[in-house]
Amino acid sequence: LLIRSFVRVQQVEPGFDAQNVLSMRMSVTGTEYAEQPRRPIFYRQLSERLTHLPGVESVGSTASLPLTGGVGWGSITIEGYDPASGQSMIQADFRIASVGYFETMKIPLISGRFFKDQDTEDSMNVVIIDQNMADTYWPDADPIGKRLKTGDSTSDSPWLTVVGVVANVKQYALDTNSRVAFYWPHRQAPASYMYVTVRTARD
């Protein structure tokens, strides 16, 4: 029974490929990084330096690396979506990711695009959603260009425009499905604690 259970877990599709990926959890704190804009600058410069190391194929970072227990979640409002009578607020996972993260973890892009360097604090607020959210709230429509925001309908949080859809990721455990999830670009939602991920050409 133990062997059969182990074999079944090995056959689960996690939504990412960790083969030849190194990860490390880092934090930028203190007065030097008290201002949020300095945080993504640090991680961007670190990624540029790591990218030039021999054997490195790609670099990215996230605040919630899969299967590490790091999960953020809360309520959201989807523009134009009317919850059924008696339905509670929509609960979703919030994940922060940098340029290069999806490519490094080989999380498949279903439609739209990944984050790019032009997604900054001065540009349109964007998000990438997972396939689960797309199927749940836009089953018969293209979610690209749709908008959502954190909090309830009265929240003054900015609207976030969907620019991409990626495959579902097993965030909590291989035998557990995650909530619907969306990803913020790190430059628009600067976090001090991030997991830096590096994909290498060899072990």
mmCIF file of N, CA and C in Angstrom, residues 79-170:
data_model
loop_
_atom_site.group_PDB
_atom_site.id
_atom_site.type_symbol
_atom_site.label_atom_id
_atom_site.label_comp_id
_atom_site.label_asym_id
_atom_site.label_seq_id
_atom_site.Cartn_x
_atom_site.Cartn_y
_atom_site.Cartn_z
ATOM 1 N N GLU A 79 -14.933 41.937 -11.752
ATOM 2 C CA GLU A 79 -15.783 42.906 -12.431
ATOM 3 C C GLU A 79 -16.845 42.193 -13.277
ATOM 4 N N GLY A 80 -18.106 42.566 -13.039
ATOM 5 C CA GLY A 80 -19.198 41.997 -13.821
ATOM 6 C C GLY A 80 -19.699 40.663 -13.340
ATOM 7 N N TYR A 81 -19.080 40.093 -12.301
ATOM 8 C CA TYR A 81 -19.517 38.787 -11.793
ATOM 9 C C TYR A 81 -20.449 38.983 -10.615
ATOM 10 N N ASP A 82 -21.639 38.417 -10.694
ATOM 11 C CA ASP A 82 -22.626 38.509 -9.625
ATOM 12 C C ASP A 82 -22.695 37.173 -8.903
ATOM 13 N N PRO A 83 -22.201 37.100 -7.669
ATOM 14 C CA PRO A 83 -22.272 35.840 -6.920
ATOM 15 C C PRO A 83 -23.708 35.379 -6.742
ATOM 16 N N ALA A 84 -23.892 34.077 -6.721
ATOM 17 C CA ALA A 84 -25.224 33.523 -6.495
ATOM 18 C C ALA A 84 -25.728 33.917 -5.122
ATOM 19 N N SER A 85 -27.024 33.927 -4.971
ATOM 20 C CA SER A 85 -27.634 34.298 -3.696
ATOM 21 C C SER A 85 -27.107 33.420 -2.568
ATOM 22 N N GLY A 86 -26.635 34.050 -1.519
ATOM 23 C CA GLY A 86 -26.111 33.311 -0.372
ATOM 24 C C GLY A 86 -24.658 32.904 -0.512
ATOM 25 N N GLN A 87 -24.072 33.147 -1.676
ATOM 26 C CA GLN A 87 -22.667 32.795 -1.877
ATOM 27 C C GLN A 87 -21.768 33.784 -1.147
ATOM 28 N N SER A 88 -20.785 33.273 -0.450
ATOM 29 C CA SER A 88 -19.844 34.134 0.254
ATOM 30 C C SER A 88 -18.886 34.776 -0.733
ATOM 31 N N MET A 89 -18.051 35.678 -0.249
ATOM 32 C CA MET A 89 -17.091 36.346 -1.117
ATOM 33 C C MET A 89 -16.130 35.342 -1.742
ATOM 34 N N ILE A 90 -15.620 35.685 -2.898
ATOM 35 C CA ILE A 90 -14.673 34.828 -3.606
ATOM 36 C C ILE A 90 -13.349 34.829 -2.861
ATOM 37 N N GLN A 91 -12.840 33.664 -2.565
ATOM 38 C CA GLN A 91 -11.549 33.517 -1.908
ATOM 39 C C GLN A 91 -10.525 33.027 -2.932
ATOM 40 N N ALA A 92 -9.391 33.678 -2.982
ATOM 41 C CA ALA A 92 -8.360 33.313 -3.954
ATOM 42 C C ALA A 92 -6.985 33.369 -3.327
ATOM 43 N N ASP A 93 -6.078 32.593 -3.884
ATOM 44 C CA ASP A 93 -4.669 32.661 -3.487
ATOM 45 C C ASP A 93 -4.022 33.860 -4.160
ATOM 46 N N PHE A 94 -3.225 34.595 -3.389
ATOM 47 C CA PHE A 94 -2.417 35.698 -3.929
ATOM 48 C C PHE A 94 -0.979 35.218 -4.010
ATOM 49 N N ARG A 95 -0.372 35.314 -5.166
ATOM 50 C CA ARG A 95 1.025 34.927 -5.325
ATOM 51 C C ARG A 95 1.769 36.042 -6.057
ATOM 52 N N ILE A 96 2.988 36.308 -5.653
ATOM 53 C CA ILE A 96 3.811 37.340 -6.271
ATOM 54 C C ILE A 96 4.932 36.654 -7.044
ATOM 55 N N ALA A 97 5.159 37.088 -8.280
ATOM 56 C CA ALA A 97 6.184 36.465 -9.109
ATOM 57 C C ALA A 97 6.903 37.526 -9.924
ATOM 58 N N SER A 98 8.166 37.258 -10.205
ATOM 59 C CA SER A 98 8.969 38.195 -10.988
ATOM 60 C C SER A 98 8.973 37.791 -12.455
ATOM 61 N N VAL A 99 9.530 38.665 -13.271
ATOM 62 C CA VAL A 99 9.829 38.306 -14.656
ATOM 63 C C VAL A 99 10.753 37.086 -14.647
ATOM 64 N N GLY A 100 10.462 36.087 -15.453
ATOM 65 C CA GLY A 100 11.300 34.898 -15.544
ATOM 66 C C GLY A 100 10.901 33.754 -14.643
ATOM 67 N N TYR A 101 9.988 33.996 -13.683
ATOM 68 C CA TYR A 101 9.647 32.933 -12.744
ATOM 69 C C TYR A 101 8.932 31.771 -13.433
ATOM 70 N N PHE A 102 7.922 32.051 -14.224
ATOM 71 C CA PHE A 102 7.160 30.982 -14.870
ATOM 72 C C PHE A 102 8.042 30.188 -15.824
ATOM 73 N N GLU A 103 8.912 30.882 -16.554
ATOM 74 C CA GLU A 103 9.804 30.194 -17.465
ATOM 75 C C GLU A 103 10.791 29.312 -16.705
ATOM 76 N N THR A 104 11.311 29.805 -15.577
ATOM 77 C CA THR A 104 12.275 29.037 -14.794
ATOM 78 C C THR A 104 11.644 27.774 -14.209
ATOM 79 N N MET A 105 10.427 27.888 -13.726
ATOM 80 C CA MET A 105 9.726 26.739 -13.143
ATOM 81 C C MET A 105 8.984 25.918 -14.195
ATOM 82 N N LYS A 106 9.053 26.351 -15.448
ATOM 83 C CA LYS A 106 8.353 25.688 -16.561
ATOM 84 C C LYS A 106 6.873 25.501 -16.255
ATOM 85 N N ILE A 107 6.259 26.565 -15.731
ATOM 86 C CA ILE A 107 4.813 26.581 -15.545
ATOM 87 C C ILE A 107 4.206 26.960 -16.889
ATOM 88 N N PRO A 108 3.413 26.083 -17.507
ATOM 89 C CA PRO A 108 2.941 26.328 -18.872
ATOM 90 C C PRO A 108 2.037 27.553 -18.985
ATOM 91 N N LEU A 109 2.226 28.297 -20.069
ATOM 92 C CA LEU A 109 1.354 29.421 -20.396
ATOM 93 C C LEU A 109 0.212 28.899 -21.254
ATOM 94 N N ILE A 110 -1.026 29.115 -20.791
ATOM 95 C CA ILE A 110 -2.203 28.644 -21.517
ATOM 96 C C ILE A 110 -2.641 29.673 -22.559
ATOM 97 N N SER A 111 -2.686 30.930 -22.167
ATOM 98 C CA SER A 111 -3.040 32.000 -23.101
ATOM 99 C C SER A 111 -2.482 33.315 -22.582
ATOM 100 N N GLY A 112 -2.451 34.323 -23.469
ATOM 101 C CA GLY A 112 -1.919 35.622 -23.061
ATOM 102 C C GLY A 112 -0.407 35.629 -23.018
ATOM 103 N N ARG A 113 0.139 36.244 -21.974
ATOM 104 C CA ARG A 113 1.596 36.406 -21.865
ATOM 105 C C ARG A 113 2.053 36.280 -20.431
ATOM 106 N N PHE A 114 3.377 36.111 -20.277
ATOM 107 C CA PHE A 114 4.001 36.149 -18.961
ATOM 108 C C PHE A 114 4.258 37.610 -18.579
ATOM 109 N N PHE A 115 4.749 37.822 -17.369
ATOM 110 C CA PHE A 115 5.148 39.163 -16.954
ATOM 111 C C PHE A 115 6.371 39.601 -17.764
ATOM 112 N N LYS A 116 6.504 40.912 -17.953
ATOM 113 C CA LYS A 116 7.643 41.463 -18.679
ATOM 114 C C LYS A 116 8.188 42.664 -17.922
ATOM 115 N N ASP A 117 9.359 43.128 -18.341
ATOM 116 C CA ASP A 117 10.030 44.223 -17.645
ATOM 117 C C ASP A 117 9.205 45.501 -17.648
ATOM 118 N N GLN A 118 8.308 45.637 -18.595
ATOM 119 C CA GLN A 118 7.497 46.851 -18.692
ATOM 120 C C GLN A 118 6.346 46.890 -17.682
ATOM 121 N N ASP A 119 6.112 45.799 -16.956
ATOM 122 C CA ASP A 119 5.068 45.774 -15.915
ATOM 123 C C ASP A 119 5.646 46.388 -14.644
ATOM 124 N N THR A 120 5.592 47.699 -14.549
ATOM 125 C CA THR A 120 6.191 48.426 -13.436
ATOM 126 C C THR A 120 5.123 49.151 -12.634
ATOM 127 N N GLU A 121 5.581 49.854 -11.609
ATOM 128 C CA GLU A 121 4.662 50.619 -10.769
ATOM 129 C C GLU A 121 4.017 51.773 -11.528
ATOM 130 N N ASP A 122 4.589 52.133 -12.666
ATOM 131 C CA ASP A 122 4.053 53.239 -13.459
ATOM 132 C C ASP A 122 3.169 52.781 -14.613
ATOM 133 N N SER A 123 3.012 51.479 -14.778
ATOM 134 C CA SER A 123 2.209 50.963 -15.888
ATOM 135 C C SER A 123 0.883 50.417 -15.369
ATOM 136 N N MET A 124 0.058 49.918 -16.274
ATOM 137 C CA MET A 124 -1.230 49.346 -15.912
ATOM 138 C C MET A 124 -1.036 48.188 -14.932
ATOM 139 N N ASN A 125 -1.889 48.113 -13.899
ATOM 140 C CA ASN A 125 -1.825 47.025 -12.924
ATOM 141 C C ASN A 125 -2.323 45.736 -13.570
ATOM 142 N N VAL A 126 -1.480 44.716 -13.553
ATOM 143 C CA VAL A 126 -1.807 43.470 -14.247
ATOM 144 C C VAL A 126 -1.688 42.267 -13.315
ATOM 145 N N VAL A 127 -2.319 41.173 -13.733
ATOM 146 C CA VAL A 127 -2.208 39.896 -13.023
ATOM 147 C C VAL A 127 -2.207 38.766 -14.045
ATOM 148 N N ILE A 128 -1.690 37.643 -13.615
ATOM 149 C CA ILE A 128 -1.810 36.387 -14.348
ATOM 150 C C ILE A 128 -2.631 35.453 -13.483
ATOM 151 N N ILE A 129 -3.624 34.803 -14.060
ATOM 152 C CA ILE A 129 -4.477 33.897 -13.302
ATOM 153 C C ILE A 129 -4.160 32.453 -13.678
ATOM 154 N N ASP A 130 -4.610 31.515 -12.839
ATOM 155 C CA ASP A 130 -4.407 30.113 -13.180
ATOM 156 C C ASP A 130 -5.622 29.580 -13.937
ATOM 157 N N GLN A 131 -5.446 28.389 -14.521
ATOM 158 C CA GLN A 131 -6.509 27.793 -15.328
ATOM 159 C C GLN A 131 -7.768 27.556 -14.513
ATOM 160 N N ASN A 132 -7.596 27.241 -13.242
ATOM 161 C CA ASN A 132 -8.737 27.009 -12.357
ATOM 162 C C ASN A 132 -9.620 28.252 -12.263
ATOM 163 N N MET A 133 -9.011 29.430 -12.078
ATOM 164 C CA MET A 133 -9.788 30.661 -12.010
ATOM 165 C C MET A 133 -10.456 30.961 -13.344
ATOM 166 N N ALA A 134 -9.734 30.746 -14.436
ATOM 167 C CA ALA A 134 -10.306 30.999 -15.762
ATOM 168 C C ALA A 134 -11.523 30.122 -16.010
ATOM 169 N N ASP A 135 -11.419 28.836 -15.674
ATOM 170 C CA ASP A 135 -12.532 27.909 -15.903
ATOM 171 C C ASP A 135 -13.710 28.199 -14.979
ATOM 172 N N THR A 136 -13.424 28.694 -13.779
ATOM 173 C CA THR A 136 -14.483 28.920 -12.797
ATOM 174 C C THR A 136 -15.283 30.178 -13.095
ATOM 175 N N TYR A 137 -14.609 31.257 -13.456
ATOM 176 C CA TYR A 137 -15.292 32.541 -13.575
ATOM 177 C C TYR A 137 -15.448 33.040 -15.015
ATOM 178 N N TRP A 138 -14.740 32.440 -15.962
ATOM 179 C CA TRP A 138 -14.934 32.787 -17.373
ATOM 180 C C TRP A 138 -14.978 31.514 -18.204
ATOM 181 N N PRO A 139 -15.900 30.591 -17.887
ATOM 182 C CA PRO A 139 -15.896 29.302 -18.573
ATOM 183 C C PRO A 139 -16.172 29.398 -20.071
ATOM 184 N N ASP A 140 -16.921 30.411 -20.489
ATOM 185 C CA ASP A 140 -17.299 30.532 -21.898
ATOM 186 C C ASP A 140 -16.777 31.818 -22.519
ATOM 187 N N ALA A 141 -15.757 32.404 -21.920
ATOM 188 C CA ALA A 141 -15.225 33.671 -22.423
ATOM 189 C C ALA A 141 -13.713 33.688 -22.280
ATOM 190 N N ASP A 142 -13.087 34.577 -23.005
ATOM 191 C CA ASP A 142 -11.643 34.767 -22.912
ATOM 192 C C ASP A 142 -11.362 35.674 -21.715
ATOM 193 N N PRO A 143 -10.621 35.192 -20.705
ATOM 194 C CA PRO A 143 -10.363 36.017 -19.519
ATOM 195 C C PRO A 143 -9.352 37.138 -19.744
ATOM 196 N N ILE A 144 -8.606 37.084 -20.852
ATOM 197 C CA ILE A 144 -7.610 38.128 -21.105
ATOM 198 C C ILE A 144 -8.326 39.474 -21.262
ATOM 199 N N GLY A 145 -7.875 40.444 -20.486
ATOM 200 C CA GLY A 145 -8.500 41.764 -20.513
ATOM 201 C C GLY A 145 -9.551 41.968 -19.446
ATOM 202 N N LYS A 146 -9.985 40.879 -18.788
ATOM 203 C CA LYS A 146 -10.953 41.008 -17.696
ATOM 204 C C LYS A 146 -10.251 41.608 -16.476
ATOM 205 N N ARG A 147 -11.070 42.088 -15.519
ATOM 206 C CA ARG A 147 -10.488 42.786 -14.368
ATOM 207 C C ARG A 147 -11.003 42.210 -13.043
ATOM 208 N N LEU A 148 -10.150 42.307 -12.029
ATOM 209 C CA LEU A 148 -10.500 41.913 -10.669
ATOM 210 C C LEU A 148 -9.775 42.844 -9.713
ATOM 211 N N LYS A 149 -10.200 42.828 -8.453
ATOM 212 C CA LYS A 149 -9.511 43.610 -7.425
ATOM 213 C C LYS A 149 -9.609 42.882 -6.107
ATOM 214 N N THR A 150 -8.717 43.195 -5.193
ATOM 215 C CA THR A 150 -8.758 42.588 -3.865
ATOM 216 C C THR A 150 -9.840 43.263 -3.035
ATOM 217 N N GLY A 151 -10.414 42.501 -2.095
ATOM 218 C CA GLY A 151 -11.461 43.032 -1.239
ATOM 219 C C GLY A 151 -12.841 42.875 -1.857
ATOM 220 N N ASP A 152 -13.839 43.463 -1.197
ATOM 221 C CA ASP A 152 -15.208 43.364 -1.706
ATOM 222 C C ASP A 152 -15.475 44.467 -2.731
ATOM 223 N N SER A 153 -16.723 44.549 -3.177
ATOM 224 C CA SER A 153 -17.063 45.486 -4.246
ATOM 225 C C SER A 153 -16.892 46.944 -3.839
ATOM 226 N N THR A 154 -16.891 47.218 -2.537
ATOM 227 C CA THR A 154 -16.728 48.599 -2.064
ATOM 228 C C THR A 154 -15.258 48.959 -1.833
ATOM 229 N N SER A 155 -14.363 48.012 -2.022
ATOM 230 C CA SER A 155 -12.944 48.249 -1.784
ATOM 231 C C SER A 155 -12.406 49.303 -2.749
ATOM 232 N N ASP A 156 -11.483 50.136 -2.250
ATOM 233 C CA ASP A 156 -10.849 51.123 -3.112
ATOM 234 C C ASP A 156 -9.541 50.612 -3.711
ATOM 235 N N SER A 157 -9.321 49.285 -3.642
ATOM 236 C CA SER A 157 -8.139 48.688 -4.269
ATOM 237 C C SER A 157 -8.203 48.883 -5.774
ATOM 238 N N PRO A 158 -7.052 49.041 -6.419
ATOM 239 C CA PRO A 158 -7.058 49.259 -7.872
ATOM 240 C C PRO A 158 -7.510 48.015 -8.630
ATOM 241 N N TRP A 159 -8.124 48.232 -9.786
ATOM 242 C CA TRP A 159 -8.484 47.118 -10.656
ATOM 243 C C TRP A 159 -7.227 46.540 -11.289
ATOM 244 N N LEU A 160 -7.200 45.219 -11.421
ATOM 245 C CA LEU A 160 -6.065 44.490 -11.967
ATOM 246 C C LEU A 160 -6.519 43.795 -13.248
ATOM 247 N N THR A 161 -5.813 44.015 -14.331
ATOM 248 C CA THR A 161 -6.199 43.472 -15.627
ATOM 249 C C THR A 161 -5.498 42.145 -15.892
ATOM 250 N N VAL A 162 -6.248 41.139 -16.294
ATOM 251 C CA VAL A 162 -5.693 39.819 -16.590
ATOM 252 C C VAL A 162 -4.947 39.878 -17.929
ATOM 253 N N VAL A 163 -3.670 39.510 -17.908
ATOM 254 C CA VAL A 163 -2.871 39.502 -19.137
ATOM 255 C C VAL A 163 -2.408 38.099 -19.520
ATOM 256 N N GLY A 164 -2.619 37.117 -18.637
ATOM 257 C CA GLY A 164 -2.176 35.771 -18.948
ATOM 258 C C GLY A 164 -2.887 34.724 -18.116
ATOM 259 N N VAL A 165 -2.899 33.506 -18.629
ATOM 260 C CA VAL A 165 -3.446 32.343 -17.915
ATOM 261 C C VAL A 165 -2.378 31.258 -17.921
ATOM 262 N N VAL A 166 -2.069 30.716 -16.743
ATOM 263 C CA VAL A 166 -1.069 29.654 -16.636
ATOM 264 C C VAL A 166 -1.709 28.395 -16.060
ATOM 265 N N ALA A 167 -0.989 27.295 -16.168
ATOM 266 C CA ALA A 167 -1.481 26.022 -15.657
ATOM 267 C C ALA A 167 -1.634 26.069 -14.141
ATOM 268 N N ASN A 168 -2.528 25.224 -13.629
ATOM 269 C CA ASN A 168 -2.698 25.098 -12.183
ATOM 270 C C ASN A 168 -1.434 24.523 -11.562
ATOM 271 N N VAL A 169 -1.082 25.035 -10.388
ATOM 272 C CA VAL A 169 0.106 24.581 -9.663
ATOM 273 C C VAL A 169 -0.320 23.966 -8.335
ATOM 274 N N LYS A 170 0.224 22.817 -8.006
ATOM 275 C CA LYS A 170 -0.011 22.193 -6.704
ATOM 276 C C LYS A 170 0.763 22.998 -5.660
#
